[in-house]
Amino acid sequence: MLLKLLILDRDGVINYDSDAYIKSVEEWIPLPGSIEAIAQLSKAGWTVAIATNQSGIARGYYDLATLDAMHARLRELVAEQGGEVGLIVYCPHGPDEGCDCRKPKPGMLKTIAQHYNVALTNVWFVGDSLGDLEAAKAVDSQPVLVKTGKGEKTQAKTLPVGTLIFDDLAAIAAELIHN
Ligand SMILES: O=P(O)(O)OC[C@@H](O)[C@H]1O[C@@H](OP(=O)(O)O)[C@@H](O)[C@@H](O)[C@@H]1O
Ligand SMILES: [Mg+2]
Ligand SMILES: [Zn+2]
């Protein structure tokens, strides 16, 4: 049976983003409807994985324990709604470290695909930044832009051909669950 895999960016898609980075669990605040959307997708048989840049680690704004606490909180909130979150992959590196995982490079998407032993072709990758969409395009996944977070600013840029646009994660869940 083909795995129904959906990959999400984190900041600006699941939780509010900030130009000052999300530096603590207290600053990690879910966007309206995002927790419910993930839980509904999970209960409808979707595997929801996450690929997130976290250069704030390299910049020293917060540590790995804090990052893990944010993700534990996310998992706890989704579990309270009867759903579950799949693999969470993050890039802790800074923009100048030349790693393979920082979006727009597709390294994290490849890691997720290998973990679930699936191809990335046409798998929806939902993000609010151009780098998210470019990462998707690089591995023939489906770039999906949400207007939350930095999404409306991103929408004004030149997007990869075929990018789908939705208001928010709740609208994406409705589309995937009911179609
Ligand atoms: O949207 P995801 O990938 O989940 O995470 C984005 C964050 O890591 C941060 O990425 C930073 O970009 P730089 O890493 O400084 O270029 C800035 O855009 C911050 O506002 C943002 O919070
Ligand atoms: Mg983002
Ligand atoms: Zn990296």
mmCIF file with all atom_site columns, N, CA and C in Angstrom, residues 80-117:
data_model
loop_
_atom_site.group_PDB
_atom_site.id
_atom_site.type_symbol
_atom_site.label_atom_id
_atom_site.label_alt_id
_atom_site.label_comp_id
_atom_site.label_asym_id
_atom_site.label_entity_id
_atom_site.label_seq_id
_atom_site.pdbx_PDB_ins_code
_atom_site.Cartn_x
_atom_site.Cartn_y
_atom_site.Cartn_z
_atom_site.occupancy
_atom_site.B_iso_or_equiv
_atom_site.pdbx_formal_charge
_atom_site.auth_seq_id
_atom_site.auth_comp_id
_atom_site.auth_asym_id
_atom_site.auth_atom_id
_atom_site.pdbx_PDB_model_num
ATOM 1   N N  . GLU A 1 80  ? -3.158 14.783 21.897 1.00 0.00 ? 80  GLU A N  1
ATOM 2   C CA . GLU A 1 80  ? -4.382 15.137 22.641 1.00 0.00 ? 80  GLU A CA 1
ATOM 3   C C  . GLU A 1 80  ? -5.604 15.143 21.723 1.00 0.00 ? 80  GLU A C  1
ATOM 4   N N  . GLN A 1 81  ? -5.335 15.357 20.398 1.00 0.00 ? 81  GLN A N  1
ATOM 5   C CA . GLN A 1 81  ? -6.437 15.371 19.420 1.00 0.00 ? 81  GLN A CA 1
ATOM 6   C C  . GLN A 1 81  ? -6.546 14.013 18.722 1.00 0.00 ? 81  GLN A C  1
ATOM 7   N N  . GLY A 1 82  ? -5.808 13.022 19.249 1.00 0.00 ? 82  GLY A N  1
ATOM 8   C CA . GLY A 1 82  ? -5.950 11.671 18.705 1.00 0.00 ? 82  GLY A CA 1
ATOM 9   C C  . GLY A 1 82  ? -5.094 11.384 17.493 1.00 0.00 ? 82  GLY A C  1
ATOM 10  N N  . GLY A 1 83  ? -4.186 12.290 17.177 1.00 0.00 ? 83  GLY A N  1
ATOM 11  C CA . GLY A 1 83  ? -3.319 12.079 16.018 1.00 0.00 ? 83  GLY A CA 1
ATOM 12  C C  . GLY A 1 83  ? -1.877 11.873 16.446 1.00 0.00 ? 83  GLY A C  1
ATOM 13  N N  . GLU A 1 84  ? -0.992 11.726 15.455 1.00 0.00 ? 84  GLU A N  1
ATOM 14  C CA . GLU A 1 84  ? 0.425  11.637 15.786 1.00 0.00 ? 84  GLU A CA 1
ATOM 15  C C  . GLU A 1 84  ? 1.269  12.309 14.711 1.00 0.00 ? 84  GLU A C  1
ATOM 16  N N  . VAL A 1 85  ? 2.435  12.753 15.122 1.00 0.00 ? 85  VAL A N  1
ATOM 17  C CA . VAL A 1 85  ? 3.384  13.405 14.215 1.00 0.00 ? 85  VAL A CA 1
ATOM 18  C C  . VAL A 1 85  ? 4.470  12.391 13.863 1.00 0.00 ? 85  VAL A C  1
ATOM 19  N N  . GLY A 1 86  ? 4.845  12.329 12.611 1.00 0.00 ? 86  GLY A N  1
ATOM 20  C CA . GLY A 1 86  ? 5.889  11.405 12.172 1.00 0.00 ? 86  GLY A CA 1
ATOM 21  C C  . GLY A 1 86  ? 7.278  11.961 12.412 1.00 0.00 ? 86  GLY A C  1
ATOM 22  N N  . LEU A 1 87  ? 8.189  11.616 11.534 1.00 0.00 ? 87  LEU A N  1
ATOM 23  C CA . LEU A 1 87  ? 9.589  11.997 11.708 1.00 0.00 ? 87  LEU A CA 1
ATOM 24  C C  . LEU A 1 87  ? 9.765  13.518 11.598 1.00 0.00 ? 87  LEU A C  1
ATOM 25  N N  . ILE A 1 88  ? 10.501 14.067 12.544 1.00 0.00 ? 88  ILE A N  1
ATOM 26  C CA . ILE A 1 88  ? 10.851 15.493 12.491 1.00 0.00 ? 88  ILE A CA 1
ATOM 27  C C  . ILE A 1 88  ? 12.344 15.588 12.210 1.00 0.00 ? 88  ILE A C  1
ATOM 28  N N  . VAL A 1 89  ? 12.702 16.226 11.098 1.00 0.00 ? 89  VAL A N  1
ATOM 29  C CA . VAL A 1 89  ? 14.109 16.395 10.718 1.00 0.00 ? 89  VAL A CA 1
ATOM 30  C C  . VAL A 1 89  ? 14.422 17.887 10.742 1.00 0.00 ? 89  VAL A C  1
ATOM 31  N N  . TYR A 1 90  ? 15.541 18.242 11.357 1.00 0.00 ? 90  TYR A N  1
ATOM 32  C CA . TYR A 1 90  ? 15.896 19.663 11.382 1.00 0.00 ? 90  TYR A CA 1
ATOM 33  C C  . TYR A 1 90  ? 17.340 19.855 10.932 1.00 0.00 ? 90  TYR A C  1
ATOM 34  N N  . CYS A 1 91  ? 17.600 21.055 10.395 1.00 0.00 ? 91  CYS A N  1
ATOM 35  C CA . CYS A 1 91  ? 18.966 21.456 10.023 1.00 0.00 ? 91  CYS A CA 1
ATOM 36  C C  . CYS A 1 91  ? 19.426 22.469 11.070 1.00 0.00 ? 91  CYS A C  1
ATOM 37  N N  . PRO A 1 92  ? 20.402 22.096 11.908 1.00 0.00 ? 92  PRO A N  1
ATOM 38  C CA . PRO A 1 92  ? 20.870 22.988 12.975 1.00 0.00 ? 92  PRO A CA 1
ATOM 39  C C  . PRO A 1 92  ? 21.976 23.943 12.514 1.00 0.00 ? 92  PRO A C  1
ATOM 40  N N  . HIS A 1 93  ? 22.311 23.888 11.266 1.00 0.00 ? 93  HIS A N  1
ATOM 41  C CA . HIS A 1 93  ? 23.488 24.596 10.761 1.00 0.00 ? 93  HIS A CA 1
ATOM 42  C C  . HIS A 1 93  ? 23.179 26.043 10.370 1.00 0.00 ? 93  HIS A C  1
ATOM 43  N N  . GLY A 1 94  ? 24.258 26.811 10.258 1.00 0.00 ? 94  GLY A N  1
ATOM 44  C CA . GLY A 1 94  ? 24.133 28.186 9.796  1.00 0.00 ? 94  GLY A CA 1
ATOM 45  C C  . GLY A 1 94  ? 24.232 28.249 8.288  1.00 0.00 ? 94  GLY A C  1
ATOM 46  N N  . PRO A 1 95  ? 23.791 29.371 7.689  1.00 0.00 ? 95  PRO A N  1
ATOM 47  C CA . PRO A 1 95  ? 23.752 29.513 6.231  1.00 0.00 ? 95  PRO A CA 1
ATOM 48  C C  . PRO A 1 95  ? 25.124 29.349 5.565  1.00 0.00 ? 95  PRO A C  1
ATOM 49  N N  . ASP A 1 96  ? 26.198 29.605 6.315  1.00 0.00 ? 96  ASP A N  1
ATOM 50  C CA . ASP A 1 96  ? 27.537 29.587 5.699  1.00 0.00 ? 96  ASP A CA 1
ATOM 51  C C  . ASP A 1 96  ? 28.293 28.281 5.938  1.00 0.00 ? 96  ASP A C  1
ATOM 52  N N  . GLU A 1 97  ? 27.606 27.261 6.511  1.00 0.00 ? 97  GLU A N  1
ATOM 53  C CA . GLU A 1 97  ? 28.336 26.024 6.846  1.00 0.00 ? 97  GLU A CA 1
ATOM 54  C C  . GLU A 1 97  ? 28.387 25.037 5.686  1.00 0.00 ? 97  GLU A C  1
ATOM 55  N N  . GLY A 1 98  ? 27.600 25.317 4.617  1.00 0.00 ? 98  GLY A N  1
ATOM 56  C CA . GLY A 1 98  ? 27.689 24.424 3.453  1.00 0.00 ? 98  GLY A CA 1
ATOM 57  C C  . GLY A 1 98  ? 27.189 23.018 3.705  1.00 0.00 ? 98  GLY A C  1
ATOM 58  N N  . CYS A 1 99  ? 26.224 22.885 4.611  1.00 0.00 ? 99  CYS A N  1
ATOM 59  C CA . CYS A 1 99  ? 25.688 21.537 4.885  1.00 0.00 ? 99  CYS A CA 1
ATOM 60  C C  . CYS A 1 99  ? 24.810 21.084 3.728  1.00 0.00 ? 99  CYS A C  1
ATOM 61  N N  . ASP A 1 100 ? 24.384 19.831 3.778  1.00 0.00 ? 100 ASP A N  1
ATOM 62  C CA . ASP A 1 100 ? 23.494 19.282 2.744  1.00 0.00 ? 100 ASP A CA 1
ATOM 63  C C  . ASP A 1 100 ? 22.040 19.325 3.159  1.00 0.00 ? 100 ASP A C  1
ATOM 64  N N  . CYS A 1 101 ? 21.774 19.734 4.400  1.00 0.00 ? 101 CYS A N  1
ATOM 65  C CA . CYS A 1 101 ? 20.386 19.611 4.867  1.00 0.00 ? 101 CYS A CA 1
ATOM 66  C C  . CYS A 1 101 ? 19.617 20.922 4.880  1.00 0.00 ? 101 CYS A C  1
ATOM 67  N N  . ARG A 1 102 ? 20.319 22.062 4.848  1.00 0.00 ? 102 ARG A N  1
ATOM 68  C CA . ARG A 1 102 ? 19.600 23.344 4.942  1.00 0.00 ? 102 ARG A CA 1
ATOM 69  C C  . ARG A 1 102 ? 18.826 23.644 3.674  1.00 0.00 ? 102 ARG A C  1
ATOM 70  N N  . LYS A 1 103 ? 17.524 23.855 3.850  1.00 0.00 ? 103 LYS A N  1
ATOM 71  C CA . LYS A 1 103 ? 16.714 24.259 2.674  1.00 0.00 ? 103 LYS A CA 1
ATOM 72  C C  . LYS A 1 103 ? 17.246 25.602 2.183  1.00 0.00 ? 103 LYS A C  1
ATOM 73  N N  . PRO A 1 104 ? 17.276 25.820 0.867  1.00 0.00 ? 104 PRO A N  1
ATOM 74  C CA . PRO A 1 104 ? 16.600 25.114 -0.229 1.00 0.00 ? 104 PRO A CA 1
ATOM 75  C C  . PRO A 1 104 ? 17.227 23.807 -0.679 1.00 0.00 ? 104 PRO A C  1
ATOM 76  N N  . LYS A 1 105 ? 18.292 23.347 -0.034 1.00 0.00 ? 105 LYS A N  1
ATOM 77  C CA . LYS A 1 105 ? 18.758 22.011 -0.416 1.00 0.00 ? 105 LYS A CA 1
ATOM 78  C C  . LYS A 1 105 ? 17.716 20.977 0.054  1.00 0.00 ? 105 LYS A C  1
ATOM 79  N N  . PRO A 1 106 ? 17.592 19.882 -0.673 1.00 0.00 ? 106 PRO A N  1
ATOM 80  C CA . PRO A 1 106 ? 16.534 18.893 -0.372 1.00 0.00 ? 106 PRO A CA 1
ATOM 81  C C  . PRO A 1 106 ? 16.967 17.784 0.579  1.00 0.00 ? 106 PRO A C  1
ATOM 82  N N  . GLY A 1 107 ? 18.106 17.940 1.247  1.00 0.00 ? 107 GLY A N  1
ATOM 83  C CA . GLY A 1 107 ? 18.637 16.846 2.080  1.00 0.00 ? 107 GLY A CA 1
ATOM 84  C C  . GLY A 1 107 ? 17.649 16.315 3.105  1.00 0.00 ? 107 GLY A C  1
ATOM 85  N N  . MET A 1 108 ? 16.910 17.187 3.762  1.00 0.00 ? 108 MET A N  1
ATOM 86  C CA . MET A 1 108 ? 15.957 16.730 4.784  1.00 0.00 ? 108 MET A CA 1
ATOM 87  C C  . MET A 1 108 ? 14.804 15.965 4.162  1.00 0.00 ? 108 MET A C  1
ATOM 88  N N  . LEU A 1 109 ? 14.380 16.394 2.978  1.00 0.00 ? 109 LEU A N  1
ATOM 89  C CA . LEU A 1 109 ? 13.295 15.667 2.291  1.00 0.00 ? 109 LEU A CA 1
ATOM 90  C C  . LEU A 1 109 ? 13.763 14.262 1.927  1.00 0.00 ? 109 LEU A C  1
ATOM 91  N N  . LYS A 1 110 ? 15.019 14.153 1.469  1.00 0.00 ? 110 LYS A N  1
ATOM 92  C CA . LYS A 1 110 ? 15.579 12.840 1.128  1.00 0.00 ? 110 LYS A CA 1
ATOM 93  C C  . LYS A 1 110 ? 15.667 11.957 2.374  1.00 0.00 ? 110 LYS A C  1
ATOM 94  N N  . THR A 1 111 ? 16.066 12.546 3.502  1.00 0.00 ? 111 THR A N  1
ATOM 95  C CA . THR A 1 111 ? 16.149 11.789 4.757  1.00 0.00 ? 111 THR A CA 1
ATOM 96  C C  . THR A 1 111 ? 14.789 11.211 5.134  1.00 0.00 ? 111 THR A C  1
ATOM 97  N N  . ILE A 1 112 ? 13.758 12.042 4.992  1.00 0.00 ? 112 ILE A N  1
ATOM 98  C CA . ILE A 1 112 ? 12.406 11.595 5.327  1.00 0.00 ? 112 ILE A CA 1
ATOM 99  C C  . ILE A 1 112 ? 11.961 10.477 4.384  1.00 0.00 ? 112 ILE A C  1
ATOM 100 N N  . ALA A 1 113 ? 12.210 10.650 3.088  1.00 0.00 ? 113 ALA A N  1
ATOM 101 C CA . ALA A 1 113 ? 11.812 9.624  2.106  1.00 0.00 ? 113 ALA A CA 1
ATOM 102 C C  . ALA A 1 113 ? 12.528 8.311  2.387  1.00 0.00 ? 113 ALA A C  1
ATOM 103 N N  . GLN A 1 114 ? 13.826 8.396  2.731  1.00 0.00 ? 114 GLN A N  1
ATOM 104 C CA . GLN A 1 114 ? 14.581 7.170  3.026  1.00 0.00 ? 114 GLN A CA 1
ATOM 105 C C  . GLN A 1 114 ? 14.046 6.496  4.300  1.00 0.00 ? 114 GLN A C  1
ATOM 106 N N  . HIS A 1 115 ? 13.692 7.318  5.277  1.00 0.00 ? 115 HIS A N  1
ATOM 107 C CA . HIS A 1 115 ? 13.165 6.767  6.535  1.00 0.00 ? 115 HIS A CA 1
ATOM 108 C C  . HIS A 1 115 ? 11.898 5.938  6.296  1.00 0.00 ? 115 HIS A C  1
ATOM 109 N N  . TYR A 1 116 ? 11.050 6.461  5.391  1.00 0.00 ? 116 TYR A N  1
ATOM 110 C CA . TYR A 1 116 ? 9.778  5.762  5.119  1.00 0.00 ? 116 TYR A CA 1
ATOM 111 C C  . TYR A 1 116 ? 9.860  4.861  3.898  1.00 0.00 ? 116 TYR A C  1
ATOM 112 N N  . ASN A 1 117 ? 11.061 4.829  3.274  1.00 0.00 ? 117 ASN A N  1
ATOM 113 C CA . ASN A 1 117 ? 11.292 3.970  2.098  1.00 0.00 ? 117 ASN A CA 1
ATOM 114 C C  . ASN A 1 117 ? 10.290 4.262  0.980  1.00 0.00 ? 117 ASN A C  1
#
